[in-house]
PDB file of C-alpha atoms in Angstrom:
ATOM      1  CA  UNK A   1      46.984 -98.698 -34.902  1.00  0.00           C
ATOM      2  CA  UNK A   2      49.466 -96.787 -32.781  1.00  0.00           C
ATOM      3  CA  UNK A   3      50.252 -94.441 -35.668  1.00  0.00           C
ATOM      4  CA  UNK A   4      46.550 -93.713 -36.171  1.00  0.00           C
ATOM      5  CA  UNK A   5      46.195 -92.756 -32.503  1.00  0.00           C
ATOM      6  CA  UNK A   6      49.209 -90.498 -32.680  1.00  0.00           C
ATOM      7  CA  UNK A   7      47.823 -88.778 -35.774  1.00  0.00           C
ATOM      8  CA  UNK A   8      44.441 -88.291 -34.083  1.00  0.00           C
ATOM      9  CA  UNK A   9      46.061 -86.819 -30.975  1.00  0.00           C
ATOM     10  CA  UNK A  10      48.144 -84.425 -33.055  1.00  0.00           C
ATOM     11  CA  UNK A  11      45.072 -83.415 -35.086  1.00  0.00           C
ATOM     12  CA  UNK A  12      42.938 -82.741 -32.027  1.00  0.00           C
ATOM     13  CA  UNK A  13      45.795 -80.871 -30.369  1.00  0.00           C
ATOM     14  CA  UNK A  14      46.237 -78.620 -33.377  1.00  0.00           C
ATOM     15  CA  UNK A  15      42.491 -77.941 -33.543  1.00  0.00           C
ATOM     16  CA  UNK A  16      42.390 -77.147 -29.835  1.00  0.00           C
ATOM     17  CA  UNK A  17      45.370 -74.809 -30.131  1.00  0.00           C
ATOM     18  CA  UNK A  18      43.806 -73.063 -33.128  1.00  0.00           C
ATOM     19  CA  UNK A  19      40.501 -72.610 -31.302  1.00  0.00           C
ATOM     20  CA  UNK A  20      42.367 -71.463 -28.196  1.00  0.00           C
ATOM     21  CA  UNK A  21      44.328 -68.849 -30.139  1.00  0.00           C
ATOM     22  CA  UNK A  22      41.136 -67.505 -31.726  1.00  0.00           C
ATOM     23  CA  UNK A  23      39.542 -67.260 -28.280  1.00  0.00           C
ATOM     24  CA  UNK A  24      42.480 -65.268 -26.943  1.00  0.00           C
ATOM     25  CA  UNK A  25      42.443 -63.031 -29.994  1.00  0.00           C
ATOM     26  CA  UNK A  26      38.731 -62.343 -29.524  1.00  0.00           C
ATOM     27  CA  UNK A  27      39.257 -61.667 -25.787  1.00  0.00           C
ATOM     28  CA  UNK A  28      41.978 -59.133 -26.616  1.00  0.00           C
ATOM     29  CA  UNK A  29      39.790 -57.405 -29.193  1.00  0.00           C
ATOM     30  CA  UNK A  30      36.787 -57.286 -26.850  1.00  0.00           C
ATOM     31  CA  UNK A  31      38.857 -55.949 -23.956  1.00  0.00           C
ATOM     32  CA  UNK A  32      40.357 -53.243 -26.161  1.00  0.00           C
ATOM     33  CA  UNK A  33      36.897 -52.285 -27.468  1.00  0.00           C
ATOM     34  CA  UNK A  34      35.419 -52.182 -23.959  1.00  0.00           C
ATOM     35  CA  UNK A  35      38.277 -49.935 -22.826  1.00  0.00           C
ATOM     36  CA  UNK A  36      37.142 -47.240 -25.259  1.00  0.00           C
ATOM     37  CA  UNK A  37      33.494 -47.849 -24.353  1.00  0.00           C
ATOM     38  CA  UNK A  38      34.382 -47.298 -20.689  1.00  0.00           C
ATOM     39  CA  UNK A  39      35.560 -43.784 -21.556  1.00  0.00           C
ATOM     40  CA  UNK A  40      32.211 -42.966 -23.140  1.00  0.00           C
ATOM     41  CA  UNK A  41      30.195 -44.452 -20.277  1.00  0.00           C
ATOM     42  CA  UNK A  42      32.406 -42.600 -17.777  1.00  0.00           C
ATOM     43  CA  UNK A  43      31.523 -39.320 -19.502  1.00  0.00           C
ATOM     44  CA  UNK A  44      27.808 -40.238 -19.466  1.00  0.00           C
ATOM     45  CA  UNK A  45      27.913 -41.170 -15.780  1.00  0.00           C
ATOM     46  CA  UNK A  46      29.842 -38.023 -14.862  1.00  0.00           C
ATOM     47  CA  UNK A  47      27.258 -35.963 -16.748  1.00  0.00           C
ATOM     48  CA  UNK A  48      24.461 -37.532 -14.706  1.00  0.00           C
ATOM     49  CA  UNK A  49      26.350 -36.930 -11.454  1.00  0.00           C
ATOM     50  CA  UNK A  50      27.072 -33.273 -12.215  1.00  0.00           C
ATOM     51  CA  UNK A  51      23.476 -32.825 -13.359  1.00  0.00           C
ATOM     52  CA  UNK A  52      22.223 -34.147 -10.020  1.00  0.00           C
ATOM     53  CA  UNK A  53      24.616 -31.928  -8.046  1.00  0.00           C
ATOM     54  CA  UNK A  54      23.408 -28.848  -9.948  1.00  0.00           C
ATOM     55  CA  UNK A  55      19.764 -29.762  -9.270  1.00  0.00           C
ATOM     56  CA  UNK A  56      20.552 -30.106  -5.566  1.00  0.00           C
ATOM     57  CA  UNK A  57      22.211 -26.689  -5.691  1.00  0.00           C
ATOM     58  CA  UNK A  58      19.217 -25.085  -7.406  1.00  0.00           C
ATOM     59  CA  UNK A  59      16.513 -26.681  -5.242  1.00  0.00           C
ATOM     60  CA  UNK A  60      18.453 -27.391  -2.049  1.00  0.00           C
ATOM     61  CA  UNK A  61      16.276 -24.910  -0.140  1.00  0.00           C
ATOM     62  CA  UNK A  62      13.424 -27.431  -0.358  1.00  0.00           C
ATOM     63  CA  UNK A  63      15.429 -29.962   1.672  1.00  0.00           C
ATOM     64  CA  UNK A  64      17.356 -29.689   4.906  1.00  0.00           C
ATOM     65  CA  UNK A  65      19.508 -32.811   4.518  1.00  0.00           C
ATOM     66  CA  UNK A  66      23.222 -32.215   3.866  1.00  0.00           C
ATOM     67  CA  UNK A  67      23.677 -35.627   2.182  1.00  0.00           C
ATOM     68  CA  UNK A  68      21.378 -34.731  -0.713  1.00  0.00           C
ATOM     69  CA  UNK A  69      24.206 -34.514  -3.351  1.00  0.00           C
ATOM     70  CA  UNK A  70      25.578 -37.940  -2.309  1.00  0.00           C
ATOM     71  CA  UNK A  71      24.417 -39.877  -5.427  1.00  0.00           C
ATOM     72  CA  UNK A  72      25.884 -37.206  -7.698  1.00  0.00           C
ATOM     73  CA  UNK A  73      29.240 -37.216  -5.926  1.00  0.00           C
ATOM     74  CA  UNK A  74      29.328 -41.016  -5.995  1.00  0.00           C
ATOM     75  CA  UNK A  75      28.522 -41.034  -9.717  1.00  0.00           C
ATOM     76  CA  UNK A  76      31.402 -38.638 -10.434  1.00  0.00           C
ATOM     77  CA  UNK A  77      33.787 -40.766  -8.343  1.00  0.00           C
ATOM     78  CA  UNK A  78      32.726 -43.923 -10.212  1.00  0.00           C
ATOM     79  CA  UNK A  79      33.221 -42.124 -13.531  1.00  0.00           C
ATOM     80  CA  UNK A  80      36.799 -41.159 -12.597  1.00  0.00           C
ATOM     81  CA  UNK A  81      37.663 -44.739 -11.589  1.00  0.00           C
ATOM     82  CA  UNK A  82      35.992 -46.018 -14.742  1.00  0.00           C
ATOM     83  CA  UNK A  83      38.157 -43.709 -16.842  1.00  0.00           C
ATOM     84  CA  UNK A  84      41.354 -45.208 -15.426  1.00  0.00           C
ATOM     85  CA  UNK A  85      39.882 -48.696 -15.787  1.00  0.00           C
ATOM     86  CA  UNK A  86      39.375 -48.057 -19.503  1.00  0.00           C
ATOM     87  CA  UNK A  87      43.022 -47.031 -19.875  1.00  0.00           C
ATOM     88  CA  UNK A  88      44.144 -50.176 -18.031  1.00  0.00           C
ATOM     89  CA  UNK A  89      41.893 -52.401 -20.150  1.00  0.00           C
ATOM     90  CA  UNK A  90      43.393 -51.031 -23.363  1.00  0.00           C
ATOM     91  CA  UNK A  91      46.884 -51.495 -21.938  1.00  0.00           C
ATOM     92  CA  UNK A  92      46.179 -55.130 -20.978  1.00  0.00           C
ATOM     93  CA  UNK A  93      44.745 -55.893 -24.421  1.00  0.00           C
ATOM     94  CA  UNK A  94      47.919 -54.533 -26.037  1.00  0.00           C
ATOM     95  CA  UNK A  95      50.399 -56.323 -23.772  1.00  0.00           C
ATOM     96  CA  UNK A  96      49.410 -58.821 -21.102  1.00  0.00           C
ATOM     97  CA  UNK A  97      50.903 -58.358 -17.667  1.00  0.00           C
ATOM     98  CA  UNK A  98      49.925 -60.319 -14.578  1.00  0.00           C
ATOM     99  CA  UNK A  99      50.120 -57.234 -12.390  1.00  0.00           C
ATOM    100  CA  UNK A 100      47.985 -55.165 -14.768  1.00  0.00           C
ATOM    101  CA  UNK A 101      45.480 -57.982 -15.204  1.00  0.00           C
ATOM    102  CA  UNK A 102      45.162 -58.444 -11.451  1.00  0.00           C
ATOM    103  CA  UNK A 103      44.739 -54.698 -10.912  1.00  0.00           C
ATOM    104  CA  UNK A 104      42.090 -54.613 -13.635  1.00  0.00           C
ATOM    105  CA  UNK A 105      40.156 -57.397 -11.926  1.00  0.00           C
ATOM    106  CA  UNK A 106      40.234 -55.554  -8.603  1.00  0.00           C
ATOM    107  CA  UNK A 107      39.063 -52.305 -10.216  1.00  0.00           C
ATOM    108  CA  UNK A 108      36.228 -54.073 -12.008  1.00  0.00           C
ATOM    109  CA  UNK A 109      35.116 -55.661  -8.733  1.00  0.00           C
ATOM    110  CA  UNK A 110      35.252 -52.329  -6.877  1.00  0.00           C
ATOM    111  CA  UNK A 111      33.355 -50.582  -9.663  1.00  0.00           C
ATOM    112  CA  UNK A 112      30.704 -53.287  -9.707  1.00  0.00           C
ATOM    113  CA  UNK A 113      30.087 -52.848  -5.972  1.00  0.00           C
ATOM    114  CA  UNK A 114      29.987 -49.047  -6.235  1.00  0.00           C
ATOM    115  CA  UNK A 115      27.601 -49.084  -9.191  1.00  0.00           C
ATOM    116  CA  UNK A 116      25.204 -51.504  -7.531  1.00  0.00           C
ATOM    117  CA  UNK A 117      25.228 -49.272  -4.454  1.00  0.00           C
ATOM    118  CA  UNK A 118      24.621 -46.203  -6.627  1.00  0.00           C
ATOM    119  CA  UNK A 119      21.739 -47.900  -8.477  1.00  0.00           C
ATOM    120  CA  UNK A 120      20.048 -48.843  -5.186  1.00  0.00           C
ATOM    121  CA  UNK A 121      20.685 -45.355  -3.806  1.00  0.00           C
ATOM    122  CA  UNK A 122      19.107 -43.776  -6.894  1.00  0.00           C
ATOM    123  CA  UNK A 123      15.921 -45.796  -6.412  1.00  0.00           C
ATOM    124  CA  UNK A 124      15.737 -44.970  -2.693  1.00  0.00           C
ATOM    125  CA  UNK A 125      16.247 -41.265  -3.373  1.00  0.00           C
ATOM    126  CA  UNK A 126      13.509 -41.258  -6.026  1.00  0.00           C
ATOM    127  CA  UNK A 127      10.962 -42.575  -3.518  1.00  0.00           C
ATOM    128  CA  UNK A 128      12.158 -40.529  -0.538  1.00  0.00           C
ATOM    129  CA  UNK A 129      12.435 -37.229  -2.379  1.00  0.00           C
ATOM    130  CA  UNK A 130       8.962 -37.538  -3.888  1.00  0.00           C
ATOM    131  CA  UNK A 131       7.298 -37.630  -0.457  1.00  0.00           C
ATOM    132  CA  UNK A 132       9.654 -34.997   0.967  1.00  0.00           C
ATOM    133  CA  UNK A 133       9.013 -32.685  -1.962  1.00  0.00           C
ATOM    134  CA  UNK A 134       5.246 -32.817  -1.540  1.00  0.00           C
ATOM    135  CA  UNK A 135       5.403 -31.723   2.089  1.00  0.00           C
ATOM    136  CA  UNK A 136       7.995 -28.997   1.384  1.00  0.00           C
ATOM    137  CA  UNK A 137       6.031 -27.346  -1.432  1.00  0.00           C
ATOM    138  CA  UNK A 138       2.771 -27.756   0.486  1.00  0.00           C
ATOM    139  CA  UNK A 139       4.361 -25.967   3.446  1.00  0.00           C
ATOM    140  CA  UNK A 140       5.474 -23.062   1.247  1.00  0.00           C
ATOM    141  CA  UNK A 141       2.005 -22.661  -0.263  1.00  0.00           C
ATOM    142  CA  UNK A 142       0.306 -22.846   3.126  1.00  0.00           C
ATOM    143  CA  UNK A 143       2.549 -20.131   4.621  1.00  0.00           C
ATOM    144  CA  UNK A 144       2.386 -17.820   1.614  1.00  0.00           C
ATOM    145  CA  UNK A 145       0.737 -14.626   2.928  1.00  0.00           C
ATOM    146  CA  UNK A 146      -0.002 -12.932  -0.363  1.00  0.00           C
ATOM    147  CA  UNK A 147       1.987  -9.791   0.229  1.00  0.00           C
ATOM    148  CA  UNK A 148       4.955  -8.410  -1.645  1.00  0.00           C
ATOM    149  CA  UNK A 149       7.178  -8.563   1.420  1.00  0.00           C
ATOM    150  CA  UNK A 150      10.567 -10.245   1.534  1.00  0.00           C
ATOM    151  CA  UNK A 151       9.352 -13.070   3.763  1.00  0.00           C
ATOM    152  CA  UNK A 152      11.305 -16.266   3.180  1.00  0.00           C
ATOM    153  CA  UNK A 153       8.214 -18.308   2.297  1.00  0.00           C
ATOM    154  CA  UNK A 154       7.034 -15.801  -0.289  1.00  0.00           C
ATOM    155  CA  UNK A 155      10.355 -15.345  -2.066  1.00  0.00           C
ATOM    156  CA  UNK A 156      11.074 -19.093  -2.119  1.00  0.00           C
ATOM    157  CA  UNK A 157       7.727 -20.013  -3.623  1.00  0.00           C
ATOM    158  CA  UNK A 158       7.884 -17.172  -6.133  1.00  0.00           C
ATOM    159  CA  UNK A 159      11.350 -18.195  -7.271  1.00  0.00           C
ATOM    160  CA  UNK A 160      10.259 -21.811  -7.594  1.00  0.00           C
ATOM    161  CA  UNK A 161       7.185 -20.982  -9.676  1.00  0.00           C
ATOM    162  CA  UNK A 162       9.085 -18.645 -11.991  1.00  0.00           C
ATOM    163  CA  UNK A 163      11.927 -21.100 -12.503  1.00  0.00           C
ATOM    164  CA  UNK A 164       9.717 -24.123 -13.196  1.00  0.00           C
ATOM    165  CA  UNK A 165       6.942 -22.118 -14.870  1.00  0.00           C
ATOM    166  CA  UNK A 166       4.315 -23.713 -12.661  1.00  0.00           C
ATOM    167  CA  UNK A 167       1.583 -22.706 -10.230  1.00  0.00           C
ATOM    168  CA  UNK A 168       0.632 -24.334  -6.937  1.00  0.00           C
ATOM    169  CA  UNK A 169       1.361 -27.856  -5.734  1.00  0.00           C
ATOM    170  CA  UNK A 170      -0.806 -30.005  -8.008  1.00  0.00           C
ATOM    171  CA  UNK A 171      -2.188 -27.159 -10.123  1.00  0.00           C
ATOM    172  CA  UNK A 172      -3.293 -23.536  -9.824  1.00  0.00           C
ATOM    173  CA  UNK A 173      -6.458 -24.482  -7.865  1.00  0.00           C
ATOM    174  CA  UNK A 174      -4.295 -25.113  -4.783  1.00  0.00           C
ATOM    175  CA  UNK A 175      -4.119 -21.351  -4.355  1.00  0.00           C
ATOM    176  CA  UNK A 176      -7.883 -20.797  -4.269  1.00  0.00           C
ATOM    177  CA  UNK A 177      -8.542 -21.830  -0.682  1.00  0.00           C
ATOM    178  CA  UNK A 178      -5.177 -20.598   0.513  1.00  0.00           C
ATOM    179  CA  UNK A 179      -5.604 -17.088  -0.850  1.00  0.00           C
ATOM    180  CA  UNK A 180      -9.168 -16.810   0.436  1.00  0.00           C
ATOM    181  CA  UNK A 181      -8.064 -17.768   3.938  1.00  0.00           C
ATOM    182  CA  UNK A 182      -4.640 -16.138   4.295  1.00  0.00           C
ATOM    183  CA  UNK A 183      -5.130 -13.062   2.135  1.00  0.00           C
ATOM    184  CA  UNK A 184      -8.485 -12.281   3.825  1.00  0.00           C
ATOM    185  CA  UNK A 185     -10.399 -12.231   0.561  1.00  0.00           C
ATOM    186  CA  UNK A 186     -13.846 -13.653  -0.200  1.00  0.00           C
ATOM    187  CA  UNK A 187     -13.738 -16.982  -2.036  1.00  0.00           C
ATOM    188  CA  UNK A 188     -15.025 -15.472  -5.271  1.00  0.00           C
ATOM    189  CA  UNK A 189     -12.146 -12.963  -5.254  1.00  0.00           C
ATOM    190  CA  UNK A 190      -9.363 -15.543  -4.895  1.00  0.00           C
ATOM    191  CA  UNK A 191      -6.168 -14.924  -6.878  1.00  0.00           C
ATOM    192  CA  UNK A 192      -3.013 -16.796  -7.696  1.00  0.00           C
ATOM    193  CA  UNK A 193       0.413 -15.214  -7.030  1.00  0.00           C
ATOM    194  CA  UNK A 194       1.837 -13.040  -9.772  1.00  0.00           C
ATOM    195  CA  UNK A 195       4.796 -15.427 -10.015  1.00  0.00           C
ATOM    196  CA  UNK A 196       2.375 -17.817 -11.783  1.00  0.00           C
ATOM    197  CA  UNK A 197       1.958 -15.360 -14.650  1.00  0.00           C
ATOM    198  CA  UNK A 198       3.535 -15.988 -18.039  1.00  0.00           C
ATOM    199  CA  UNK A 199       6.236 -13.558 -19.064  1.00  0.00           C
ATOM    200  CA  UNK A 200       4.456 -12.339 -22.178  1.00  0.00           C
ATOM    201  CA  UNK A 201       1.510 -11.007 -20.131  1.00  0.00           C
ATOM    202  CA  UNK A 202       2.919  -7.871 -18.487  1.00  0.00           C
ATOM    203  CA  UNK A 203      -0.396  -6.815 -16.936  1.00  0.00           C
ATOM    204  CA  UNK A 204      -1.186 -10.194 -15.368  1.00  0.00           C
ATOM    205  CA  UNK A 205      -2.205  -9.949 -11.716  1.00  0.00           C
ATOM    206  CA  UNK A 206      -3.251 -13.561 -11.146  1.00  0.00           C
ATOM    207  CA  UNK A 207      -6.937 -12.909 -11.820  1.00  0.00           C
ATOM    208  CA  UNK A 208      -8.819 -16.214 -12.245  1.00  0.00           C
ATOM    209  CA  UNK A 209     -10.887 -14.606 -14.974  1.00  0.00           C
ATOM    210  CA  UNK A 210      -7.853 -14.795 -17.262  1.00  0.00           C
ATOM    211  CA  UNK A 211      -6.604 -18.381 -16.978  1.00  0.00           C
ATOM    212  CA  UNK A 212      -4.646 -18.087 -20.207  1.00  0.00           C
ATOM    213  CA  UNK A 213      -2.331 -15.521 -18.611  1.00  0.00           C
ATOM    214  CA  UNK A 214      -0.705 -17.825 -16.029  1.00  0.00           C
ATOM    215  CA  UNK A 215       0.692 -21.336 -15.780  1.00  0.00           C
ATOM    216  CA  UNK A 216      -1.792 -23.921 -14.593  1.00  0.00           C
ATOM    217  CA  UNK A 217       0.396 -26.996 -14.107  1.00  0.00           C
ATOM    218  CA  UNK A 218       1.570 -27.700 -10.557  1.00  0.00           C
ATOM    219  CA  UNK A 219       5.178 -27.414  -9.395  1.00  0.00           C
ATOM    220  CA  UNK A 220       5.203 -30.821  -7.699  1.00  0.00           C
ATOM    221  CA  UNK A 221       4.795 -32.867 -10.866  1.00  0.00           C
ATOM    222  CA  UNK A 222       7.326 -30.799 -12.814  1.00  0.00           C
ATOM    223  CA  UNK A 223       9.999 -31.112 -10.171  1.00  0.00           C
ATOM    224  CA  UNK A 224       9.206 -34.782  -9.514  1.00  0.00           C
ATOM    225  CA  UNK A 225       9.540 -35.576 -13.222  1.00  0.00           C
ATOM    226  CA  UNK A 226      12.865 -33.767 -13.388  1.00  0.00           C
ATOM    227  CA  UNK A 227      14.300 -35.533 -10.340  1.00  0.00           C
ATOM    228  CA  UNK A 228      12.944 -38.911 -11.403  1.00  0.00           C
ATOM    229  CA  UNK A 229      14.439 -38.569 -14.879  1.00  0.00           C
ATOM    230  CA  UNK A 230      17.915 -37.812 -13.504  1.00  0.00           C
ATOM    231  CA  UNK A 231      17.762 -40.707 -11.043  1.00  0.00           C
ATOM    232  CA  UNK A 232      16.507 -43.058 -13.765  1.00  0.00           C
ATOM    233  CA  UNK A 233      19.312 -41.895 -16.050  1.00  0.00           C
ATOM    234  CA  UNK A 234      21.941 -42.645 -13.383  1.00  0.00           C
ATOM    235  CA  UNK A 235      20.310 -46.010 -12.584  1.00  0.00           C
ATOM    236  CA  UNK A 236      20.405 -47.266 -16.187  1.00  0.00           C
ATOM    237  CA  UNK A 237      23.943 -45.968 -16.648  1.00  0.00           C
ATOM    238  CA  UNK A 238      24.966 -48.131 -13.698  1.00  0.00           C
ATOM    239  CA  UNK A 239      23.159 -51.171 -15.104  1.00  0.00           C
ATOM    240  CA  UNK A 240      24.719 -50.829 -18.571  1.00  0.00           C
ATOM    241  CA  UNK A 241      28.212 -50.229 -17.201  1.00  0.00           C
ATOM    242  CA  UNK A 242      27.890 -53.224 -14.859  1.00  0.00           C
ATOM    243  CA  UNK A 243      27.095 -55.514 -17.789  1.00  0.00           C
ATOM    244  CA  UNK A 244      30.069 -54.148 -19.739  1.00  0.00           C
ATOM    245  CA  UNK A 245      32.325 -54.674 -16.736  1.00  0.00           C
ATOM    246  CA  UNK A 246      31.240 -58.313 -16.475  1.00  0.00           C
ATOM    247  CA  UNK A 247      32.207 -58.792 -20.128  1.00  0.00           C
ATOM    248  CA  UNK A 248      35.558 -57.119 -19.463  1.00  0.00           C
ATOM    249  CA  UNK A 249      36.104 -59.395 -16.476  1.00  0.00           C
ATOM    250  CA  UNK A 250      35.386 -62.502 -18.554  1.00  0.00           C
ATOM    251  CA  UNK A 251      37.746 -61.317 -21.319  1.00  0.00           C
ATOM    252  CA  UNK A 252      40.473 -60.554 -18.813  1.00  0.00           C
ATOM    253  CA  UNK A 253      39.933 -63.945 -17.183  1.00  0.00           C
ATOM    254  CA  UNK A 254      40.370 -65.726 -20.526  1.00  0.00           C
ATOM    255  CA  UNK A 255      43.683 -63.961 -21.071  1.00  0.00           C
ATOM    256  CA  UNK A 256      44.797 -64.735 -17.515  1.00  0.00           C
ATOM    257  CA  UNK A 257      44.171 -68.485 -17.921  1.00  0.00           C
ATOM    258  CA  UNK A 258      46.714 -68.623 -20.744  1.00  0.00           C
ATOM    259  CA  UNK A 259      49.496 -66.841 -18.866  1.00  0.00           C
ATOM    260  CA  UNK A 260      51.728 -68.521 -16.326  1.00  0.00           C
ATOM    261  CA  UNK A 261      51.712 -66.590 -13.090  1.00  0.00           C
ATOM    262  CA  UNK A 262      55.270 -67.305 -12.114  1.00  0.00           C
ATOM    263  CA  UNK A 263      58.220 -68.898 -13.825  1.00  0.00           C
ATOM    264  CA  UNK A 264      58.849 -71.964 -11.652  1.00  0.00           C
ATOM    265  CA  UNK A 265      61.597 -73.448 -13.788  1.00  0.00           C
ATOM    266  CA  UNK A 266      64.116 -72.686 -11.073  1.00  0.00           C
ATOM    267  CA  UNK A 267      62.578 -75.586  -9.098  1.00  0.00           C
ATOM    268  CA  UNK A 268      63.685 -78.141 -11.665  1.00  0.00           C
ATOM    269  CA  UNK A 269      65.973 -80.810 -10.153  1.00  0.00           C
ATOM    270  CA  UNK A 270      68.657 -80.178 -12.729  1.00  0.00           C
ATOM    271  CA  UNK A 271      69.281 -76.758 -11.197  1.00  0.00           C
ATOM    272  CA  UNK A 272      70.232 -78.338  -7.874  1.00  0.00           C
ATOM    273  CA  UNK A 273      72.815 -80.781  -9.273  1.00  0.00           C
TER     274      UNK A 273
END
């Protein structure tokens, strides 16, 4: 009976050790794979951050806040940290080291906090900028005087309409009442600015009798869609990377549970005899 128990214990021990070794092997493979994936996601996140910074540079005149590029800068910073985290993950999967594994855990925790903050910030900016944008473009349209002078309101609105290929706030009809009132024209003679005209129509003067010659879609929707797309892109990048980091943390944790932190053999009583 005793021999049977011993055989059963040895059998279960060997099965447990075999399963344990397979688990460690899988954790190493997954951590190595995620290290390379982190490089790709870092590039994607950096692209979104730079994209946002360039948009802020192009349309910064519509906002007065200096912290407008903050999400883009934060995304680039997260991408740089993520790049080094990928290198460390590959290094840990090749050769386990308690110091490297601990550093990797800290980096994953820091990245997780930064990415959650960036995701929340992206959603807040999407809502805030939509309302701010409407008032800014509405202000430019209202103060457009219809002349060819170098007034700041005129040049800004003209540049915006040419760049986005749009006309007015919601659509070209926003100019009808504005031009009649501010350009001192009768309502039936209302025009749209020449910056609404399409490039292929050289003789376009914004005459409402030739709607095909100018853009009819409003600038607000075009710019809102562009900003919303970038913020949504950054948000989902953060979500995907956070999930991958949780997997990397679990894999690293599995490897850490099978490594002794310190060699405590010097405490054996035989060493004190």
